[in-house]
PDB file of C-alpha atoms in Angstrom:
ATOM      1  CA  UNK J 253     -67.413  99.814  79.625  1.00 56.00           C
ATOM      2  CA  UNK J 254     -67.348  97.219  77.246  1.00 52.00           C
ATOM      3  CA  UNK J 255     -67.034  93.421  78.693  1.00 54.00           C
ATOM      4  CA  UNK J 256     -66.481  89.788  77.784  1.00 51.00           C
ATOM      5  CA  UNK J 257     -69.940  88.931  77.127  1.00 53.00           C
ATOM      6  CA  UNK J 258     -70.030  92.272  74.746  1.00 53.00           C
ATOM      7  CA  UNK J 259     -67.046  91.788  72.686  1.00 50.00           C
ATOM      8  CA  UNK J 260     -68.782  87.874  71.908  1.00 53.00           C
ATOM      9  CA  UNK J 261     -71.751  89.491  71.211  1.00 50.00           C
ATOM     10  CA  UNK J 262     -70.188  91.610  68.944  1.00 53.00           C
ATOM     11  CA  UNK J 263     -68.008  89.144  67.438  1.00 50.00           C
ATOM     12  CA  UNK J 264     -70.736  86.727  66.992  1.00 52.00           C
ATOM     13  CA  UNK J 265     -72.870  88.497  65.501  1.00 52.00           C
ATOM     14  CA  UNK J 266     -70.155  89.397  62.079  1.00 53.00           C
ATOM     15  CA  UNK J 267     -69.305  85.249  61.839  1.00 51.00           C
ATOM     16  CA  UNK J 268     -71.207  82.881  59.850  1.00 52.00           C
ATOM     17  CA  UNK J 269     -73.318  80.700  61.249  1.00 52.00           C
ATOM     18  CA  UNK J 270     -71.638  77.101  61.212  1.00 51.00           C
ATOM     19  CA  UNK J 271     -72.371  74.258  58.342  1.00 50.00           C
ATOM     20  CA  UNK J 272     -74.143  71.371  59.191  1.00 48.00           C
ATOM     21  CA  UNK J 273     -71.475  68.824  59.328  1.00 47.00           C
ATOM     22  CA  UNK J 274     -71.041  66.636  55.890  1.00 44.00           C
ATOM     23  CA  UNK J 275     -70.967  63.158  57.808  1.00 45.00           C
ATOM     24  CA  UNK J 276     -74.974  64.295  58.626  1.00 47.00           C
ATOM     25  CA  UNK J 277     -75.808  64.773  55.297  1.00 46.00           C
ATOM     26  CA  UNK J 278     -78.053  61.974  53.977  1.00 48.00           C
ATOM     27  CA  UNK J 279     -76.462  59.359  51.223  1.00 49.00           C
ATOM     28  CA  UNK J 280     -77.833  59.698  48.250  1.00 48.00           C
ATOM     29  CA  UNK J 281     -79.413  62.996  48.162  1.00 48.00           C
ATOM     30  CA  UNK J 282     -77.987  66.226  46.222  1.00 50.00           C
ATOM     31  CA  UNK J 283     -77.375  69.503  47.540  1.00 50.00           C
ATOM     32  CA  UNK J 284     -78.572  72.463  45.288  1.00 52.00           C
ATOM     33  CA  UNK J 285     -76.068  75.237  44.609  1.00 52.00           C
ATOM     34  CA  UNK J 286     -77.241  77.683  47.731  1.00 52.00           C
ATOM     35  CA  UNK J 287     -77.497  74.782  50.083  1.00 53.00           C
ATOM     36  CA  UNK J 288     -75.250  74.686  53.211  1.00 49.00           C
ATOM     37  CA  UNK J 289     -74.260  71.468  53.102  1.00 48.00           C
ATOM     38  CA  UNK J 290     -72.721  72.215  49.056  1.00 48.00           C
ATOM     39  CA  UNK J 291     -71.085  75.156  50.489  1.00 46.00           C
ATOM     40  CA  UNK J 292     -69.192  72.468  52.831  1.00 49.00           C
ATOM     41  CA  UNK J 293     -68.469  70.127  50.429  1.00 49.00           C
ATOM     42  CA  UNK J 294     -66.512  72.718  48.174  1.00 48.00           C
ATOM     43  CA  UNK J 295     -64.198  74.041  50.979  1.00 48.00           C
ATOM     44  CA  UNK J 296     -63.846  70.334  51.994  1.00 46.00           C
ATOM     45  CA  UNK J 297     -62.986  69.844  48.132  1.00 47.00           C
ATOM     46  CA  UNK J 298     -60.012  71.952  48.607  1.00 46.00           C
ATOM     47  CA  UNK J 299     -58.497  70.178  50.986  1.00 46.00           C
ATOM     48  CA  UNK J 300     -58.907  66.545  49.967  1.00 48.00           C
ATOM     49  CA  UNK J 301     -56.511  64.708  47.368  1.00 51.00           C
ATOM     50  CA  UNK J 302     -57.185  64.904  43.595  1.00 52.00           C
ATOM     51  CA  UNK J 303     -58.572  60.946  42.732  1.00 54.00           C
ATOM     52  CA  UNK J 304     -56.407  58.918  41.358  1.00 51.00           C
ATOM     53  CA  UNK J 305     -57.987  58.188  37.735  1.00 54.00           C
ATOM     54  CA  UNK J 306     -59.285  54.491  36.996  1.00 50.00           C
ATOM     55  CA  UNK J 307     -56.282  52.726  34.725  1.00 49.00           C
ATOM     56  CA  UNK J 308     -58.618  52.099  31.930  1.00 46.00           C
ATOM     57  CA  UNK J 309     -60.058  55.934  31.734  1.00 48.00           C
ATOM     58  CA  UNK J 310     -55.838  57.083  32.234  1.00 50.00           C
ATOM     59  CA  UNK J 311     -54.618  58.242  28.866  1.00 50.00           C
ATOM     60  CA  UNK J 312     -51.788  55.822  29.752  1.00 51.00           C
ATOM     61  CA  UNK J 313     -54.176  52.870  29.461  1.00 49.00           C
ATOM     62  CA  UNK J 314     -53.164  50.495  27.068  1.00 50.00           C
ATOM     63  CA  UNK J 315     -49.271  51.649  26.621  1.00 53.00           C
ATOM     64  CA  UNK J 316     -46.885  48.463  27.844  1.00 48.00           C
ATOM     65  CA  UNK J 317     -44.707  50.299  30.599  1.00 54.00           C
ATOM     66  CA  UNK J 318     -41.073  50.523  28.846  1.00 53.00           C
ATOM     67  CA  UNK J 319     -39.280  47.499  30.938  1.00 52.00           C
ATOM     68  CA  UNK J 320     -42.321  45.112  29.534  1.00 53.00           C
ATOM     69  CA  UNK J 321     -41.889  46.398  26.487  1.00 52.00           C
ATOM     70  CA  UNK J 322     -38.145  45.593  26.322  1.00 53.00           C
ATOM     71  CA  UNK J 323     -38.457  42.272  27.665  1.00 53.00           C
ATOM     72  CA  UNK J 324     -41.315  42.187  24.840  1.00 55.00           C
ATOM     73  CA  UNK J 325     -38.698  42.551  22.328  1.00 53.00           C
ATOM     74  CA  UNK J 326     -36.113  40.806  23.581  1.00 59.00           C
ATOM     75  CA  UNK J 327     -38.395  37.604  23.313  1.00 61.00           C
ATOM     76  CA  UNK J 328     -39.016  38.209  19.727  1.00 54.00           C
ATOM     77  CA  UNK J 329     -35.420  38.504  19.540  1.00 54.00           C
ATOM     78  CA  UNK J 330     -34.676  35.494  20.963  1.00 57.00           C
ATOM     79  CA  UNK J 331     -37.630  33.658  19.160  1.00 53.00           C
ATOM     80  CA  UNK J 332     -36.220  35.498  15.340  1.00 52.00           C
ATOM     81  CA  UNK J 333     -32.970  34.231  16.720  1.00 54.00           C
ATOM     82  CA  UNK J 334     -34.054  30.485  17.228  1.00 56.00           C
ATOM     83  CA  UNK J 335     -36.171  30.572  13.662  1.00 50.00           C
ATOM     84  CA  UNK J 336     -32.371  31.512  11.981  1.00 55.00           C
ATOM     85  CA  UNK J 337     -31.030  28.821  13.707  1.00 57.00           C
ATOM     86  CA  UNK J 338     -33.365  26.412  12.869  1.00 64.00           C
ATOM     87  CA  UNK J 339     -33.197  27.708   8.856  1.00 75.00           C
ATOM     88  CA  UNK J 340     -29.239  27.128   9.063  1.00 80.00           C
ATOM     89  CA  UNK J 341     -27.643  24.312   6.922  1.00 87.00           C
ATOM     90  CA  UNK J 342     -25.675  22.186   9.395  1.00 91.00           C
ATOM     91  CA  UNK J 343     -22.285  20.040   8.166  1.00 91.00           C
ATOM     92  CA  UNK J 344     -20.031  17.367   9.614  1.00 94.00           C
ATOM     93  CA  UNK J 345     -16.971  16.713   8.506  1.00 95.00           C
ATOM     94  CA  UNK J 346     -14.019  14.336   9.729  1.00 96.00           C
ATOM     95  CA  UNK J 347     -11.037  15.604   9.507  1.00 97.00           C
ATOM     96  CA  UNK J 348      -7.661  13.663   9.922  1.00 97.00           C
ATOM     97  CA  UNK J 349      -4.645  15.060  11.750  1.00 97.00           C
ATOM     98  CA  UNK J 350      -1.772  12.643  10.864  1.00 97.00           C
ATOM     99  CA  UNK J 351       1.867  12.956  10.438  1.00 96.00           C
ATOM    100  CA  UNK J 352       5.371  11.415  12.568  1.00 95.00           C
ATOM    101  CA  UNK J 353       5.483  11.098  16.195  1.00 94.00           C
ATOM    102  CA  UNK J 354       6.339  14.439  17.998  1.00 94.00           C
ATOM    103  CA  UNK J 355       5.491  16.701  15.344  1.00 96.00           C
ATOM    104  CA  UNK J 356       2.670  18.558  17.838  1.00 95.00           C
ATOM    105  CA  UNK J 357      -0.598  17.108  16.021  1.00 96.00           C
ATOM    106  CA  UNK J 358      -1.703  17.063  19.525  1.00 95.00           C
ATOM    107  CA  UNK J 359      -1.178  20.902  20.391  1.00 96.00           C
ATOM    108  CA  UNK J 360      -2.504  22.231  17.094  1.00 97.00           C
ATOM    109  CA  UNK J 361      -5.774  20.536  17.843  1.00 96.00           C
ATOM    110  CA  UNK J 362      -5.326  21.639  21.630  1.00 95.00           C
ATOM    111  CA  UNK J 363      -4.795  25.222  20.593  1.00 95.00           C
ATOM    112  CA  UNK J 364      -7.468  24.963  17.723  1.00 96.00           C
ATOM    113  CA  UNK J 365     -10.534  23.641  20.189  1.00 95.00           C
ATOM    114  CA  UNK J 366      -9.803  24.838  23.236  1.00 93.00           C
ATOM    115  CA  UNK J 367      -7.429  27.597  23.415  1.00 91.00           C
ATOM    116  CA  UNK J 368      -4.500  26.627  25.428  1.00 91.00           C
ATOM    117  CA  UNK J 369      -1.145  25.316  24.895  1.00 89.00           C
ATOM    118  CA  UNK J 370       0.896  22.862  27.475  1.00 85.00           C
ATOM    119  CA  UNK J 371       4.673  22.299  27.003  1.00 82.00           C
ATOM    120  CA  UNK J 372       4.628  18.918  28.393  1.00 77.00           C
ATOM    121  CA  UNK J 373       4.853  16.721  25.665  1.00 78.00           C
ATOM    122  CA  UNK J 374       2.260  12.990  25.956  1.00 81.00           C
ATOM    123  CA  UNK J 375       2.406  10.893  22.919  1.00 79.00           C
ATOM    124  CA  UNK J 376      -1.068   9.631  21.352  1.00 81.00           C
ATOM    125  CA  UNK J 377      -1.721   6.221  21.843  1.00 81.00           C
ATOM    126  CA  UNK J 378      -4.028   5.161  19.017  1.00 79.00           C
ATOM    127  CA  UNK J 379      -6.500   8.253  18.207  1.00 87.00           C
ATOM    128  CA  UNK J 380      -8.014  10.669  20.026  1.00 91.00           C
ATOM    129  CA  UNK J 381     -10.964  12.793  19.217  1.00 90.00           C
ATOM    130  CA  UNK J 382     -11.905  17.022  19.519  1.00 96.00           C
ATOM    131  CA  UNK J 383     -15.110  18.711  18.245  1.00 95.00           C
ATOM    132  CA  UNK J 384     -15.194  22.253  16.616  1.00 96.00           C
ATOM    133  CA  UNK J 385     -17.971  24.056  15.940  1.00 95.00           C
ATOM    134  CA  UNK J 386     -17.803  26.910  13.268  1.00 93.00           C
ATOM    135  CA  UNK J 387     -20.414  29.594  11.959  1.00 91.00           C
ATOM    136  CA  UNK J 388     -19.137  29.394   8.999  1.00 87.00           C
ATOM    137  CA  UNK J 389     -21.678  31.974   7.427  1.00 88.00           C
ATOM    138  CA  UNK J 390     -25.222  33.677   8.276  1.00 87.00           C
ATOM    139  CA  UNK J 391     -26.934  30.290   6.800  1.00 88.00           C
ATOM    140  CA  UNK J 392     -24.090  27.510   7.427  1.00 89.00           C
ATOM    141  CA  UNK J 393     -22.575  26.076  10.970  1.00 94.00           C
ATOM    142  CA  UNK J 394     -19.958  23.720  10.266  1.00 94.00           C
ATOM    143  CA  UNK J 395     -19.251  20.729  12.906  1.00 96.00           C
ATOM    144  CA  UNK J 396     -15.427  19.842  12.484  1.00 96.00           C
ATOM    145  CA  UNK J 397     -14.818  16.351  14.113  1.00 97.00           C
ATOM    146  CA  UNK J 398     -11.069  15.943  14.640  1.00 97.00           C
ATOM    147  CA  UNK J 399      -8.823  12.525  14.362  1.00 96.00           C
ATOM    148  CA  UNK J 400      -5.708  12.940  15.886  1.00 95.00           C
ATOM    149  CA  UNK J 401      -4.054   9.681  15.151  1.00 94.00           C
ATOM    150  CA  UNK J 402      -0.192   8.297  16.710  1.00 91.00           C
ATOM    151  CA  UNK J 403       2.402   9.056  14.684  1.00 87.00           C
ATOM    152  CA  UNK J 404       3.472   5.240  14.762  1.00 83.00           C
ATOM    153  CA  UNK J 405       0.148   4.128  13.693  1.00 78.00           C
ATOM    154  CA  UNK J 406       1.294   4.418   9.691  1.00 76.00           C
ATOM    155  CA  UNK J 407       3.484   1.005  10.246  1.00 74.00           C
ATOM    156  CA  UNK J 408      -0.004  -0.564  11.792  1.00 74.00           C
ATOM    157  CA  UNK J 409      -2.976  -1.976  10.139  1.00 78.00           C
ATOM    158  CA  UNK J 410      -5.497   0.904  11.664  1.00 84.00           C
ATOM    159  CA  UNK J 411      -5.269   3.943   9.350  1.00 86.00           C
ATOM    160  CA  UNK J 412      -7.574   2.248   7.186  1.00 88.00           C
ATOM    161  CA  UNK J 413     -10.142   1.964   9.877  1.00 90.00           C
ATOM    162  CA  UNK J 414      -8.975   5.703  11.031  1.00 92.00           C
ATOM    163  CA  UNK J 415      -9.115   7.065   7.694  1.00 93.00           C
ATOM    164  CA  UNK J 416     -12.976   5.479   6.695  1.00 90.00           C
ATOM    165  CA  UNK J 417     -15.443   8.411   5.638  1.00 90.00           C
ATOM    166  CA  UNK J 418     -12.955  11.045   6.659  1.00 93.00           C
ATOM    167  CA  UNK J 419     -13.441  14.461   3.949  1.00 92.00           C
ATOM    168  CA  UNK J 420     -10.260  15.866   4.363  1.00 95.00           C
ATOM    169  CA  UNK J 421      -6.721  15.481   6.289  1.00 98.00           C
ATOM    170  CA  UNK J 422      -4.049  17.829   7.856  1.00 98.00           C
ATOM    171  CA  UNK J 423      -0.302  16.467   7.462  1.00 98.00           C
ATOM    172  CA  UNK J 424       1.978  17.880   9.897  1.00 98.00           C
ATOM    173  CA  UNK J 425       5.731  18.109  10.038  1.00 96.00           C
ATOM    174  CA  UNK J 426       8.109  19.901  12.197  1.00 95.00           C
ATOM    175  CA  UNK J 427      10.222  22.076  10.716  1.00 92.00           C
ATOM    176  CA  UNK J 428      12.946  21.692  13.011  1.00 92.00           C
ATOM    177  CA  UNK J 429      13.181  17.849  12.237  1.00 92.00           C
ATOM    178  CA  UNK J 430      13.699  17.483   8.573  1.00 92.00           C
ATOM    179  CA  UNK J 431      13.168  13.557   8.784  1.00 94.00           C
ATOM    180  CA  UNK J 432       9.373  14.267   9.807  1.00 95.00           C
ATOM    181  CA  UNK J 433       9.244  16.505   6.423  1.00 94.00           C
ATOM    182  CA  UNK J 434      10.773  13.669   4.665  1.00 94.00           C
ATOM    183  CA  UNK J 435       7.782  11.127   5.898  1.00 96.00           C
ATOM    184  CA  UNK J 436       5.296  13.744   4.651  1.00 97.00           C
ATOM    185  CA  UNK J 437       5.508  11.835   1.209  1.00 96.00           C
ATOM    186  CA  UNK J 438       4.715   8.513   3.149  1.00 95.00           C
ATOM    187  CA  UNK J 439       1.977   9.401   5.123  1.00 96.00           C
ATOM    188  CA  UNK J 440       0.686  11.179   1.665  1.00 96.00           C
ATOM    189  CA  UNK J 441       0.651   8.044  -0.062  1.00 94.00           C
ATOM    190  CA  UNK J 442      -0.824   5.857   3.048  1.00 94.00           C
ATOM    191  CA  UNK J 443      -3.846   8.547   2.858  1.00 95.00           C
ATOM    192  CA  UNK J 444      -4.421   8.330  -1.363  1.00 94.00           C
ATOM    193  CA  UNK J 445      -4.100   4.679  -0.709  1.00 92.00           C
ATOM    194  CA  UNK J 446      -6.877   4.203   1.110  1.00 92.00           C
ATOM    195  CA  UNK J 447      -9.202   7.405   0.965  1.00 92.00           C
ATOM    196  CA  UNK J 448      -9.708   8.816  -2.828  1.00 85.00           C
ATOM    197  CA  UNK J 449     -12.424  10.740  -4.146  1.00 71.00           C
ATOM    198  CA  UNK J 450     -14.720   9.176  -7.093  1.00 65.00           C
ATOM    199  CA  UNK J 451     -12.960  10.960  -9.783  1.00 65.00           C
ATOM    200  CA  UNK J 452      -9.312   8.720  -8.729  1.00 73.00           C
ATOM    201  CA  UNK J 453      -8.641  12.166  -7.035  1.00 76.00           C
ATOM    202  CA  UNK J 454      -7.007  12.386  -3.628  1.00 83.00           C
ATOM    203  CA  UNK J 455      -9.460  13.823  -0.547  1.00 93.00           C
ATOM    204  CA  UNK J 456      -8.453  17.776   0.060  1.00 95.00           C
ATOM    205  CA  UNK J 457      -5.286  17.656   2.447  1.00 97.00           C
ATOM    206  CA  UNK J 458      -3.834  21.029   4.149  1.00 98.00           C
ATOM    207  CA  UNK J 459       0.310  20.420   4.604  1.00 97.00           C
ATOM    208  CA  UNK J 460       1.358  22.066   7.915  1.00 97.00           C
ATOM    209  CA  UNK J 461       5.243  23.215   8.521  1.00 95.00           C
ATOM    210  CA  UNK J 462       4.960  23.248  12.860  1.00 95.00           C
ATOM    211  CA  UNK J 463       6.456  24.789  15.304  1.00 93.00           C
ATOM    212  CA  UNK J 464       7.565  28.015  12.879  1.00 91.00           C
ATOM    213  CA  UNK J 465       8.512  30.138  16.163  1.00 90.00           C
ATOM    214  CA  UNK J 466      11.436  27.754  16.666  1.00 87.00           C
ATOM    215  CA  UNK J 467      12.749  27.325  13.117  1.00 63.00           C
ATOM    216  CA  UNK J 468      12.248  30.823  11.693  1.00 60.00           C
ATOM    217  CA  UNK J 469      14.644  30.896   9.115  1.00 63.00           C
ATOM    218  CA  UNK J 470      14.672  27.583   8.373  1.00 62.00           C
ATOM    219  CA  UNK J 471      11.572  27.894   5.294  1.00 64.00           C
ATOM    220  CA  UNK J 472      12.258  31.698   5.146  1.00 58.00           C
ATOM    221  CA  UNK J 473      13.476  31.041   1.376  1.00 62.00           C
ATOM    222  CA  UNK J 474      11.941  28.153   0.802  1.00 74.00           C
ATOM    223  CA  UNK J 475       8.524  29.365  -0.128  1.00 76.00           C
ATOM    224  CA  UNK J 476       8.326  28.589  -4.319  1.00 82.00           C
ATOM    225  CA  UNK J 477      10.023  25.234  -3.677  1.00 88.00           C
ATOM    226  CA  UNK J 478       7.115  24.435  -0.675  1.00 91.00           C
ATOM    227  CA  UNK J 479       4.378  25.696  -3.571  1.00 92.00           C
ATOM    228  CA  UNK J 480       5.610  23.239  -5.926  1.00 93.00           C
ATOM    229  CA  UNK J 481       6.166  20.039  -3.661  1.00 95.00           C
ATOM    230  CA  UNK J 482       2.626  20.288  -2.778  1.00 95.00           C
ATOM    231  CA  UNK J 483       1.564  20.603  -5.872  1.00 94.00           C
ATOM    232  CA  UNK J 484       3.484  18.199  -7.079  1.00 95.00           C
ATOM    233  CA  UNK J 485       2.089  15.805  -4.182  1.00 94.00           C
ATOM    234  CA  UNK J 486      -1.949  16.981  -4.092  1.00 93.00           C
ATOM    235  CA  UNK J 487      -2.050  19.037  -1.043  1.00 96.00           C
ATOM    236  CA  UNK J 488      -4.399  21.937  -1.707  1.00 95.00           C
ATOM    237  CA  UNK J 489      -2.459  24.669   0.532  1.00 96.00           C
ATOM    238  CA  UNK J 490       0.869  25.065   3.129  1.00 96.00           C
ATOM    239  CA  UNK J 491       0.655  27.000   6.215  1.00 96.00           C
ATOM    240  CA  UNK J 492       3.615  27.622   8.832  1.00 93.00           C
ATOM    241  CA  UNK J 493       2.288  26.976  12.119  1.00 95.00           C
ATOM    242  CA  UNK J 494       2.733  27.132  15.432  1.00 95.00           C
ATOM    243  CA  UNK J 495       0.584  26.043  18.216  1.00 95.00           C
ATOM    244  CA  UNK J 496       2.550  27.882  20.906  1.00 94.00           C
ATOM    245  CA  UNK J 497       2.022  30.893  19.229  1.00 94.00           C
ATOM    246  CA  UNK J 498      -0.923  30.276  17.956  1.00 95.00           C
ATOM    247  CA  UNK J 499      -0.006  30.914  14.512  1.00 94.00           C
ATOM    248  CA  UNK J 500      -2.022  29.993  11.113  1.00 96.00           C
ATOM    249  CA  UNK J 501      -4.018  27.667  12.900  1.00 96.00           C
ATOM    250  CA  UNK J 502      -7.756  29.241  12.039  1.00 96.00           C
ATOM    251  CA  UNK J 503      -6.510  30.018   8.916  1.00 96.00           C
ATOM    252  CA  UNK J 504      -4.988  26.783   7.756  1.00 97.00           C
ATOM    253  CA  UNK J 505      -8.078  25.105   8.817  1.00 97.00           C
ATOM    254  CA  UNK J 506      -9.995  27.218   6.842  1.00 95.00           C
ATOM    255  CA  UNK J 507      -8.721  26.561   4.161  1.00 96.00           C
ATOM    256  CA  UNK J 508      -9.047  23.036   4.199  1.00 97.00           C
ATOM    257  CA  UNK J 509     -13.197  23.380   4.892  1.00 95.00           C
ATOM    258  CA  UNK J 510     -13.318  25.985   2.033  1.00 93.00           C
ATOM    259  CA  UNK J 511     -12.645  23.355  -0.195  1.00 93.00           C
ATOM    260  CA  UNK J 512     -14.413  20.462   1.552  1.00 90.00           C
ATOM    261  CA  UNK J 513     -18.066  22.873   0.707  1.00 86.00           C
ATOM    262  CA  UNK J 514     -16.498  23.807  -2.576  1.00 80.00           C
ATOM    263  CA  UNK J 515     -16.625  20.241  -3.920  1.00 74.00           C
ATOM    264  CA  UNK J 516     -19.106  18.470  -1.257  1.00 73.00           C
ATOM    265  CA  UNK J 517     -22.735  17.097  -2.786  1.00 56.00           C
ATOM    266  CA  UNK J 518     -23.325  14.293  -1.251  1.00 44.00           C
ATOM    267  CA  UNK J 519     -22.616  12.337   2.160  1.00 45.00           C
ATOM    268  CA  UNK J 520     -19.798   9.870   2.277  1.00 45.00           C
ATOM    269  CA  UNK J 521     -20.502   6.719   0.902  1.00 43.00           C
ATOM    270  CA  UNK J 522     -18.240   3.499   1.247  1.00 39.00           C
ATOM    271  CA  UNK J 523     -17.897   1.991  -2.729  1.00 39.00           C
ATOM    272  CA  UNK J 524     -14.994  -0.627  -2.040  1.00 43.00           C
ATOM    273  CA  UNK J 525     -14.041  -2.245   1.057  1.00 42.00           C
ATOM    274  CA  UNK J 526     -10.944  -1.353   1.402  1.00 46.00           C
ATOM    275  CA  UNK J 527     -10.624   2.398  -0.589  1.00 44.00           C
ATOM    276  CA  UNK J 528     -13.421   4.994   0.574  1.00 46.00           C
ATOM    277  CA  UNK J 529     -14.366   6.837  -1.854  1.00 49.00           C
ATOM    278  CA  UNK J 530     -16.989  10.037  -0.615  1.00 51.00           C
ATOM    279  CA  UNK J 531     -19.213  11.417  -3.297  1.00 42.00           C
ATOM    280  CA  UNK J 532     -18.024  14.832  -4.166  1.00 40.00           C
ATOM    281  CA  UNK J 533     -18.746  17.289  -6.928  1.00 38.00           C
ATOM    282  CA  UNK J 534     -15.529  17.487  -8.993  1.00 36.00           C
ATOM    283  CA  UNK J 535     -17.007  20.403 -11.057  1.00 35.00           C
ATOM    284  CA  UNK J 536     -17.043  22.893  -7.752  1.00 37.00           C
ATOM    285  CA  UNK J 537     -13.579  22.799  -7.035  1.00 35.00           C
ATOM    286  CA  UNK J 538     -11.900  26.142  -5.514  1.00 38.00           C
ATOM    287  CA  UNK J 539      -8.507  27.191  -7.008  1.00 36.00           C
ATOM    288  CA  UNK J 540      -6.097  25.712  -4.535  1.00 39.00           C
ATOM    289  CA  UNK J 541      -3.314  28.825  -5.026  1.00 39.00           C
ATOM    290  CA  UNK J 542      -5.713  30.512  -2.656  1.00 38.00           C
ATOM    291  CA  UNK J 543      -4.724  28.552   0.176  1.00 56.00           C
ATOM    292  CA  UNK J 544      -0.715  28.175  -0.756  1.00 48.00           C
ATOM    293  CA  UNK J 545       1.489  30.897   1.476  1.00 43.00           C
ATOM    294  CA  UNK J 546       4.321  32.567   0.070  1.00 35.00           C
TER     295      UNK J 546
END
């Protein structure tokens, strides 16, 4: 009859004796291929963790992970960016914005600058001032320095002061009013008087027909006769306008710096006290039909 002691006997005798445990095993000193203690180590092998490789042995080492490489060419973005800026030609140019009292001189350069329109009318007293800043090409920002001067300051003294090293001038009329179209002539010959170009020419000036969403009709068939009476008086283009509607505005305004660059060479230059005269180019003037609408 077989009993507990027989069956361990038994059972004892088909196991393996036990490995020495690995924590005994001296630092330092190598197992050989039959010893115990190797034996150990592989079947503790298998249940340990692969290592985690070094970073510089990883065949990753040396790659920039992709968000540091992103940022990495953003900032040479940035830093191209600030190089083309710092290559680009840079102009200033005043601009006057004259014409009668009420004619919305005020809202065109409201709407032009910043966007918005208010229908509650506040007459200029004296001149006011508005910045614009245009890229006007890859290689050219243009800084637009606006003078929006009181109607009632053409029976003063101060347009002469106003007017002093301005390159170009916007004359605005309301086409619902057709005395304000009649001063256009006036305030035409109060600018030649007193701001001319070396050549006896008058400074580039942009005529503007205002508040076209109220007067539709009224220079519907008018358009030859509007192409000849600024010809006729110097003004280098027309454009219906209307700073409620934001009509023309960009475009009329364009028009009038196209041919500021087209003739400018040198910086504005007082000759005579009382008629400034700024050096331009004569020979690089733009055709002026470009401009005219019809």
């Amino acid at each position: 009859m077989l009993t507990f002691t027989h069956i361990r006997t038994k059972l004892s005798g088909r196991l393996p004796s036990p490995s020495p445990s690995l924590l005994h095993l001296p630092a330092g000193l190598p197992a050989g291929p039959g010893d115990p203690a190797s034996v150990g180590r592989e079947r503790a092998s298998t249940f340990l963790p692969s290592p985690v490789p070094h970073p510089l042995s990883s065949p990753q080492a040396g790659r920039i992970p992709r968000a540091e490489h992103a940022i990495s060419l953003q900032g040479a973005a940035a830093a191209t960016g600030k190089m083309q800026k710092h290559n680009q030609k840079e102009h200033l140019y005043k601009l006057l914005v004259i014409g009668d009292l009420g004619v919305g001189k005020t809202s065109i350069i409201k709407r032009y600058v910043h966007q918005n329109f208010s229908p509650h009318y506040r007459a200029t007293i004296g001149v006011d001032f508005a910045l614009k800043v245009l890229n006007w090409d890859a290689e050219t920002v243009v800084r637009l320095q606006l003078w929006d001067i009181a109607g009632q300051e053409r029976f003063g003294n101060m347009t002469r002061v106003y007017y002093r090293e301005a390159m170009g001038a916007f004359i605005v009329f309301d086409v619902t009013r057709p005395a304000t179209f009649e001063a256009v002539t006036k305030w035409k010959e109060d600018l030649d008087s007193k701001l001319v170009l070396p050549n006896g020419k008058p400074v580039p000036a942009v005529l503007l027909a205002n508040k076209c969403d109220q007067g539709i009709d009224v220079l519907m068939n008018n358009g030859i006769k509007m192409d000849q009476f600024c010809k006729e008086n110097g003004f280098v283009g027309w454009f219906e306008t209307s700073a409620k509607e934001n009509i023309n505005i960009n475009e009329a305004s364009r028009c009038l710096v196209k041919h500021i660059i087209a003739s400018e060479s040198d910086p504005v230059q007082s000759v005579e006290p009382d008629i400034i005269k700024p050096h331009l180019n004569s020979s690089k003037i733009v055709s002026c039909s470009s401009c005219f609408k019809s």
